[in-house]
Amino acid sequence: LAPELGEGFGAWSMRQAAVRLAALLGLAAIDNQDRVGLIAGGERVQRFVLPQKGGGHVLRCLRDCTELPLGRADGRAMLLARATERVRRRALVFVFSGLAEPALERPLRACARRHDTVWLRPVPRESFDPPPCLLHARAAGSDRPLRIDLGDARVRADWLAQQEARAALHRDVLGRAGVDAVDCPVPATPDVEALARPLLRYVRRRAGLRGGR
């Protein structure tokens, strides 16, 4: 529940998109009689729910994903460590979050050694198709205001190049840690099918690989 999950220029914020993706995975788990658990938090662990079966349990986890307050700091390394330490049986762990940073490589690698780990990133629309507007923002780790004119072709091109560089670093971190990456771009208009398409492709590919073993 990092602060960035409340952001996004698409049909939904990153958090709203993540909850919709989690709901689809929850429905699949109910159909397959799989257990579902939850570890959520910002600068601390706000909720730890042991894996259980059943629709009521899945709804409880989804309600927590929707209602828990966003944190003020990035506690993803701590949450990954909790999943590694407390979930004893090998599991399929989905990490709903924004971009992975190099500092997360070590806890990700530890989690991936114990569990099948998938980083599921709702991609905010401003990362790949920003609106041509004047964006008011703040520099990372600072209160210094920024004004970014995304209507200017040169500024827009530079913005998109920076976003792609950050995404490339994200993919590199996950690759070195042995973690699968699934990017789900947030559509401009409410369309759950479009949002979920990359996740469905991943699930089908994963099922095909497992079936061929």
PDB file of C-alpha atoms in Angstrom:
ATOM      1  CA  LEU A   1       0.000   0.000   0.000  1.00  0.00           C
ATOM      2  CA  ALA A   2       2.661   2.459  -1.089  1.00  0.00           C
ATOM      3  CA  PRO A   3       1.487   6.065  -1.588  1.00  0.00           C
ATOM      4  CA  GLU A   4       1.929   5.819  -5.370  1.00  0.00           C
ATOM      5  CA  LEU A   5      -0.947   3.320  -5.611  1.00  0.00           C
ATOM      6  CA  GLY A   6      -3.394   6.184  -5.154  1.00  0.00           C
ATOM      7  CA  GLU A   7      -2.183   7.807  -8.380  1.00  0.00           C
ATOM      8  CA  GLY A   8      -2.958   7.364 -12.049  1.00  0.00           C
ATOM      9  CA  PHE A   9      -4.573   9.209 -14.976  1.00  0.00           C
ATOM     10  CA  GLY A  10      -6.447   6.239 -16.449  1.00  0.00           C
ATOM     11  CA  ALA A  11      -9.947   4.948 -15.773  1.00  0.00           C
ATOM     12  CA  TRP A  12      -8.778   3.848 -12.319  1.00  0.00           C
ATOM     13  CA  SER A  13      -5.963   4.594  -9.929  1.00  0.00           C
ATOM     14  CA  MET A  14      -3.244   1.972  -9.622  1.00  0.00           C
ATOM     15  CA  ARG A  15      -4.888   0.711  -6.439  1.00  0.00           C
ATOM     16  CA  GLN A  16      -8.331   0.442  -8.015  1.00  0.00           C
ATOM     17  CA  ALA A  17      -6.823  -1.439 -10.944  1.00  0.00           C
ATOM     18  CA  ALA A  18      -4.912  -3.763  -8.601  1.00  0.00           C
ATOM     19  CA  VAL A  19      -8.089  -4.604  -6.669  1.00  0.00           C
ATOM     20  CA  ARG A  20      -9.861  -5.538  -9.905  1.00  0.00           C
ATOM     21  CA  LEU A  21      -6.988  -7.798 -10.904  1.00  0.00           C
ATOM     22  CA  ALA A  22      -6.931  -9.352  -7.431  1.00  0.00           C
ATOM     23  CA  ALA A  23     -10.678  -9.995  -7.712  1.00  0.00           C
ATOM     24  CA  LEU A  24     -10.148 -11.927 -10.955  1.00  0.00           C
ATOM     25  CA  LEU A  25      -7.448 -14.035  -9.319  1.00  0.00           C
ATOM     26  CA  GLY A  26      -9.756 -14.549  -6.345  1.00  0.00           C
ATOM     27  CA  LEU A  27     -12.551 -15.847  -8.583  1.00  0.00           C
ATOM     28  CA  ALA A  28     -10.128 -18.290 -10.185  1.00  0.00           C
ATOM     29  CA  ALA A  29      -9.001 -19.445  -6.738  1.00  0.00           C
ATOM     30  CA  ILE A  30     -12.610 -20.062  -5.682  1.00  0.00           C
ATOM     31  CA  ASP A  31     -13.276 -22.117  -8.838  1.00  0.00           C
ATOM     32  CA  ASN A  32     -10.105 -24.166  -8.292  1.00  0.00           C
ATOM     33  CA  GLN A  33     -10.616 -24.580  -4.526  1.00  0.00           C
ATOM     34  CA  ASP A  34      -7.279 -22.858  -3.911  1.00  0.00           C
ATOM     35  CA  ARG A  35      -6.306 -21.111  -0.711  1.00  0.00           C
ATOM     36  CA  VAL A  36      -5.910 -17.317  -0.717  1.00  0.00           C
ATOM     37  CA  GLY A  37      -4.003 -15.161   1.767  1.00  0.00           C
ATOM     38  CA  LEU A  38      -2.998 -11.524   2.059  1.00  0.00           C
ATOM     39  CA  ILE A  39      -0.051  -9.518   3.312  1.00  0.00           C
ATOM     40  CA  ALA A  40      -0.608  -5.769   2.994  1.00  0.00           C
ATOM     41  CA  GLY A  41       0.901  -2.611   4.386  1.00  0.00           C
ATOM     42  CA  GLY A  42       2.866   0.549   3.800  1.00  0.00           C
ATOM     43  CA  GLU A  43       5.625   1.437   6.218  1.00  0.00           C
ATOM     44  CA  ARG A  44       4.419  -1.450   8.423  1.00  0.00           C
ATOM     45  CA  VAL A  45       2.429  -4.663   8.033  1.00  0.00           C
ATOM     46  CA  GLN A  46      -1.208  -3.614   8.311  1.00  0.00           C
ATOM     47  CA  ARG A  47      -2.795  -6.966   7.574  1.00  0.00           C
ATOM     48  CA  PHE A  48      -1.578 -10.573   7.566  1.00  0.00           C
ATOM     49  CA  VAL A  49      -4.290 -13.075   6.600  1.00  0.00           C
ATOM     50  CA  LEU A  50      -3.402 -16.756   6.517  1.00  0.00           C
ATOM     51  CA  PRO A  51      -4.359 -18.646   3.330  1.00  0.00           C
ATOM     52  CA  GLN A  52      -7.827 -20.199   3.427  1.00  0.00           C
ATOM     53  CA  LYS A  53     -10.455 -21.396   0.974  1.00  0.00           C
ATOM     54  CA  GLY A  54     -13.884 -19.998   0.263  1.00  0.00           C
ATOM     55  CA  GLY A  55     -15.678 -17.052  -1.276  1.00  0.00           C
ATOM     56  CA  GLY A  56     -16.233 -15.297   2.043  1.00  0.00           C
ATOM     57  CA  HIS A  57     -12.533 -15.399   2.801  1.00  0.00           C
ATOM     58  CA  VAL A  58     -11.650 -14.036  -0.646  1.00  0.00           C
ATOM     59  CA  LEU A  59     -14.138 -11.183  -0.160  1.00  0.00           C
ATOM     60  CA  ARG A  60     -12.531 -10.354   3.173  1.00  0.00           C
ATOM     61  CA  CYS A  61      -9.111 -10.099   1.528  1.00  0.00           C
ATOM     62  CA  LEU A  62     -10.523  -7.908  -1.258  1.00  0.00           C
ATOM     63  CA  ARG A  63     -12.231  -5.651   1.291  1.00  0.00           C
ATOM     64  CA  ASP A  64      -8.905  -5.172   3.048  1.00  0.00           C
ATOM     65  CA  CYS A  65      -7.248  -4.331  -0.283  1.00  0.00           C
ATOM     66  CA  THR A  66      -9.916  -1.700  -0.886  1.00  0.00           C
ATOM     67  CA  GLU A  67     -10.240  -0.151   2.573  1.00  0.00           C
ATOM     68  CA  LEU A  68      -6.827  -0.256   4.233  1.00  0.00           C
ATOM     69  CA  PRO A  69      -5.217   3.214   4.239  1.00  0.00           C
ATOM     70  CA  LEU A  70      -2.268   3.860   1.960  1.00  0.00           C
ATOM     71  CA  GLY A  71       1.052   4.050   3.795  1.00  0.00           C
ATOM     72  CA  ARG A  72       3.377   7.039   3.962  1.00  0.00           C
ATOM     73  CA  ALA A  73       6.521   5.093   3.076  1.00  0.00           C
ATOM     74  CA  ASP A  74       7.732   2.139   1.037  1.00  0.00           C
ATOM     75  CA  GLY A  75       7.717  -1.042   3.113  1.00  0.00           C
ATOM     76  CA  ARG A  76       7.817  -3.565   0.268  1.00  0.00           C
ATOM     77  CA  ALA A  77      11.058  -5.207   1.420  1.00  0.00           C
ATOM     78  CA  MET A  78       9.480  -5.862   4.820  1.00  0.00           C
ATOM     79  CA  LEU A  79       6.323  -7.321   3.255  1.00  0.00           C
ATOM     80  CA  LEU A  80       8.352  -9.601   0.995  1.00  0.00           C
ATOM     81  CA  ALA A  81      10.354 -10.801   3.988  1.00  0.00           C
ATOM     82  CA  ARG A  82       7.118 -11.562   5.840  1.00  0.00           C
ATOM     83  CA  ALA A  83       5.840 -13.649   2.916  1.00  0.00           C
ATOM     84  CA  THR A  84       9.147 -15.508   2.769  1.00  0.00           C
ATOM     85  CA  GLU A  85       9.256 -16.222   6.501  1.00  0.00           C
ATOM     86  CA  ARG A  86       5.617 -16.816   7.450  1.00  0.00           C
ATOM     87  CA  VAL A  87       4.138 -18.655   4.455  1.00  0.00           C
ATOM     88  CA  ARG A  88       5.662 -22.082   5.025  1.00  0.00           C
ATOM     89  CA  ARG A  89       4.220 -24.085   2.150  1.00  0.00           C
ATOM     90  CA  ARG A  90       5.305 -23.214  -1.376  1.00  0.00           C
ATOM     91  CA  ALA A  91       2.796 -20.774  -2.828  1.00  0.00           C
ATOM     92  CA  LEU A  92       2.093 -18.594  -5.836  1.00  0.00           C
ATOM     93  CA  VAL A  93       2.792 -15.072  -4.563  1.00  0.00           C
ATOM     94  CA  PHE A  94       1.480 -12.085  -6.514  1.00  0.00           C
ATOM     95  CA  VAL A  95       3.094  -8.754  -5.650  1.00  0.00           C
ATOM     96  CA  PHE A  96       0.736  -5.899  -6.577  1.00  0.00           C
ATOM     97  CA  SER A  97       2.917  -2.822  -6.793  1.00  0.00           C
ATOM     98  CA  GLY A  98       4.527  -0.165  -8.942  1.00  0.00           C
ATOM     99  CA  LEU A  99       8.098  -0.261 -10.211  1.00  0.00           C
ATOM    100  CA  ALA A 100      10.662  -2.473  -8.477  1.00  0.00           C
ATOM    101  CA  GLU A 101      13.892  -0.797  -7.423  1.00  0.00           C
ATOM    102  CA  PRO A 102      17.398  -2.309  -7.059  1.00  0.00           C
ATOM    103  CA  ALA A 103      17.106  -2.317  -3.256  1.00  0.00           C
ATOM    104  CA  LEU A 104      14.332  -4.923  -3.575  1.00  0.00           C
ATOM    105  CA  GLU A 105      16.423  -7.442  -5.501  1.00  0.00           C
ATOM    106  CA  ARG A 106      17.680  -9.276  -2.423  1.00  0.00           C
ATOM    107  CA  PRO A 107      14.280  -9.742  -0.666  1.00  0.00           C
ATOM    108  CA  LEU A 108      12.724 -10.633  -4.022  1.00  0.00           C
ATOM    109  CA  ARG A 109      15.347 -13.303  -4.668  1.00  0.00           C
ATOM    110  CA  ALA A 110      14.764 -14.772  -1.196  1.00  0.00           C
ATOM    111  CA  CYS A 111      11.000 -14.845  -1.791  1.00  0.00           C
ATOM    112  CA  ALA A 112      11.422 -16.408  -5.249  1.00  0.00           C
ATOM    113  CA  ARG A 113      13.569 -19.208  -3.803  1.00  0.00           C
ATOM    114  CA  ARG A 114      10.700 -20.249  -1.521  1.00  0.00           C
ATOM    115  CA  HIS A 115       7.663 -19.329  -3.628  1.00  0.00           C
ATOM    116  CA  ASP A 116       6.661 -18.866  -7.267  1.00  0.00           C
ATOM    117  CA  THR A 117       6.711 -15.073  -7.271  1.00  0.00           C
ATOM    118  CA  VAL A 118       4.983 -12.805  -9.794  1.00  0.00           C
ATOM    119  CA  TRP A 119       5.223  -9.009  -9.795  1.00  0.00           C
ATOM    120  CA  LEU A 120       1.904  -7.687 -11.109  1.00  0.00           C
ATOM    121  CA  ARG A 121       2.141  -3.990 -11.969  1.00  0.00           C
ATOM    122  CA  PRO A 122      -0.874  -1.861 -12.885  1.00  0.00           C
ATOM    123  CA  VAL A 123       0.799   0.574 -15.296  1.00  0.00           C
ATOM    124  CA  PRO A 124      -0.572   4.116 -14.879  1.00  0.00           C
ATOM    125  CA  ARG A 125      -1.604   5.726 -18.145  1.00  0.00           C
ATOM    126  CA  GLU A 126       0.804   8.644 -17.738  1.00  0.00           C
ATOM    127  CA  SER A 127       3.667   6.147 -18.070  1.00  0.00           C
ATOM    128  CA  PHE A 128       2.861   5.287 -21.699  1.00  0.00           C
ATOM    129  CA  ASP A 129       0.165   7.688 -22.965  1.00  0.00           C
ATOM    130  CA  PRO A 130       0.212  10.890 -20.885  1.00  0.00           C
ATOM    131  CA  PRO A 131      -2.493  13.470 -21.566  1.00  0.00           C
ATOM    132  CA  PRO A 132      -1.258  16.656 -23.294  1.00  0.00           C
ATOM    133  CA  CYS A 133      -1.595  18.849 -20.218  1.00  0.00           C
ATOM    134  CA  LEU A 134       0.404  20.848 -17.702  1.00  0.00           C
ATOM    135  CA  LEU A 135       1.323  18.411 -14.944  1.00  0.00           C
ATOM    136  CA  HIS A 136       1.927  19.711 -11.428  1.00  0.00           C
ATOM    137  CA  ALA A 137       4.119  17.288  -9.476  1.00  0.00           C
ATOM    138  CA  ARG A 138       6.801  17.095  -6.811  1.00  0.00           C
ATOM    139  CA  ALA A 139      10.353  15.825  -7.117  1.00  0.00           C
ATOM    140  CA  ALA A 140      10.896  12.386  -5.567  1.00  0.00           C
ATOM    141  CA  GLY A 141      11.875  12.686  -1.909  1.00  0.00           C
ATOM    142  CA  SER A 142      11.358  16.445  -1.960  1.00  0.00           C
ATOM    143  CA  ASP A 143       8.666  19.073  -1.510  1.00  0.00           C
ATOM    144  CA  ARG A 144       9.992  21.003  -4.500  1.00  0.00           C
ATOM    145  CA  PRO A 145       7.123  21.579  -6.978  1.00  0.00           C
ATOM    146  CA  LEU A 146       7.561  20.712 -10.646  1.00  0.00           C
ATOM    147  CA  ARG A 147       5.612  21.870 -13.698  1.00  0.00           C
ATOM    148  CA  ILE A 148       5.822  19.503 -16.661  1.00  0.00           C
ATOM    149  CA  ASP A 149       4.245  20.581 -19.937  1.00  0.00           C
ATOM    150  CA  LEU A 150       3.217  17.277 -21.513  1.00  0.00           C
ATOM    151  CA  GLY A 151       1.666  19.184 -24.384  1.00  0.00           C
ATOM    152  CA  ASP A 152       5.152  20.102 -25.612  1.00  0.00           C
ATOM    153  CA  ALA A 153       6.415  17.441 -28.048  1.00  0.00           C
ATOM    154  CA  ARG A 154      10.014  17.568 -26.824  1.00  0.00           C
ATOM    155  CA  VAL A 155       9.026  17.430 -23.149  1.00  0.00           C
ATOM    156  CA  ARG A 156       6.623  14.574 -23.861  1.00  0.00           C
ATOM    157  CA  ALA A 157       9.306  12.590 -25.692  1.00  0.00           C
ATOM    158  CA  ASP A 158      11.761  13.104 -22.838  1.00  0.00           C
ATOM    159  CA  TRP A 159       9.085  12.098 -20.311  1.00  0.00           C
ATOM    160  CA  LEU A 160       8.325   8.859 -22.184  1.00  0.00           C
ATOM    161  CA  ALA A 161      12.042   8.059 -22.503  1.00  0.00           C
ATOM    162  CA  GLN A 162      12.452   8.430 -18.745  1.00  0.00           C
ATOM    163  CA  GLN A 163       9.440   6.197 -18.099  1.00  0.00           C
ATOM    164  CA  GLU A 164      10.844   3.492 -20.391  1.00  0.00           C
ATOM    165  CA  ALA A 165      14.246   3.689 -18.671  1.00  0.00           C
ATOM    166  CA  ARG A 166      12.585   3.172 -15.287  1.00  0.00           C
ATOM    167  CA  ALA A 167      10.544   0.271 -16.668  1.00  0.00           C
ATOM    168  CA  ALA A 168      13.704  -1.317 -18.118  1.00  0.00           C
ATOM    169  CA  LEU A 169      15.410  -1.107 -14.715  1.00  0.00           C
ATOM    170  CA  HIS A 170      12.302  -2.652 -13.141  1.00  0.00           C
ATOM    171  CA  ARG A 171      12.417  -5.598 -15.558  1.00  0.00           C
ATOM    172  CA  ASP A 172      16.155  -6.023 -14.973  1.00  0.00           C
ATOM    173  CA  VAL A 173      15.711  -6.163 -11.187  1.00  0.00           C
ATOM    174  CA  LEU A 174      12.971  -8.771 -11.469  1.00  0.00           C
ATOM    175  CA  GLY A 175      14.926 -10.819 -13.987  1.00  0.00           C
ATOM    176  CA  ARG A 176      17.993 -11.002 -11.746  1.00  0.00           C
ATOM    177  CA  ALA A 177      15.798 -11.980  -8.789  1.00  0.00           C
ATOM    178  CA  GLY A 178      14.060 -14.774 -10.723  1.00  0.00           C
ATOM    179  CA  VAL A 179      10.640 -13.110 -10.492  1.00  0.00           C
ATOM    180  CA  ASP A 180       8.077 -13.094 -13.304  1.00  0.00           C
ATOM    181  CA  ALA A 181       6.816  -9.686 -14.431  1.00  0.00           C
ATOM    182  CA  VAL A 182       3.285  -8.924 -15.623  1.00  0.00           C
ATOM    183  CA  ASP A 183       2.462  -5.358 -16.674  1.00  0.00           C
ATOM    184  CA  CYS A 184      -1.229  -4.442 -16.943  1.00  0.00           C
ATOM    185  CA  PRO A 185      -1.691  -0.999 -18.532  1.00  0.00           C
ATOM    186  CA  VAL A 186      -4.642   0.900 -17.061  1.00  0.00           C
ATOM    187  CA  PRO A 187      -7.095   1.737 -19.881  1.00  0.00           C
ATOM    188  CA  ALA A 188      -8.381   5.253 -20.536  1.00  0.00           C
ATOM    189  CA  THR A 189     -11.995   4.109 -20.040  1.00  0.00           C
ATOM    190  CA  PRO A 190     -13.356   1.463 -17.650  1.00  0.00           C
ATOM    191  CA  ASP A 191     -12.629  -1.868 -19.343  1.00  0.00           C
ATOM    192  CA  VAL A 192     -11.764  -4.757 -17.041  1.00  0.00           C
ATOM    193  CA  GLU A 193     -11.212  -7.114 -19.967  1.00  0.00           C
ATOM    194  CA  ALA A 194      -8.546  -4.820 -21.440  1.00  0.00           C
ATOM    195  CA  LEU A 195      -6.919  -4.382 -18.026  1.00  0.00           C
ATOM    196  CA  ALA A 196      -6.786  -8.125 -17.388  1.00  0.00           C
ATOM    197  CA  ARG A 197      -5.629  -9.216 -20.857  1.00  0.00           C
ATOM    198  CA  PRO A 198      -1.878  -9.343 -20.004  1.00  0.00           C
ATOM    199  CA  LEU A 199      -2.622 -11.273 -16.800  1.00  0.00           C
ATOM    200  CA  LEU A 200      -4.773 -13.798 -18.665  1.00  0.00           C
ATOM    201  CA  ARG A 201      -2.025 -14.282 -21.241  1.00  0.00           C
ATOM    202  CA  TYR A 202       0.467 -14.922 -18.435  1.00  0.00           C
ATOM    203  CA  VAL A 203      -1.829 -17.423 -16.673  1.00  0.00           C
ATOM    204  CA  ARG A 204      -2.422 -19.349 -19.912  1.00  0.00           C
ATOM    205  CA  ARG A 205       1.286 -19.404 -20.741  1.00  0.00           C
ATOM    206  CA  ARG A 206       2.102 -20.564 -17.228  1.00  0.00           C
ATOM    207  CA  ALA A 207      -0.518 -23.320 -17.416  1.00  0.00           C
ATOM    208  CA  GLY A 208       0.919 -24.442 -20.766  1.00  0.00           C
ATOM    209  CA  LEU A 209       4.443 -24.593 -19.390  1.00  0.00           C
ATOM    210  CA  ARG A 210       3.361 -26.564 -16.337  1.00  0.00           C
ATOM    211  CA  GLY A 211       1.281 -28.910 -18.465  1.00  0.00           C
ATOM    212  CA  GLY A 212       4.288 -29.663 -20.647  1.00  0.00           C
ATOM    213  CA  ARG A 213       6.495 -30.781 -17.792  1.00  0.00           C
TER     214      ARG A 213
END
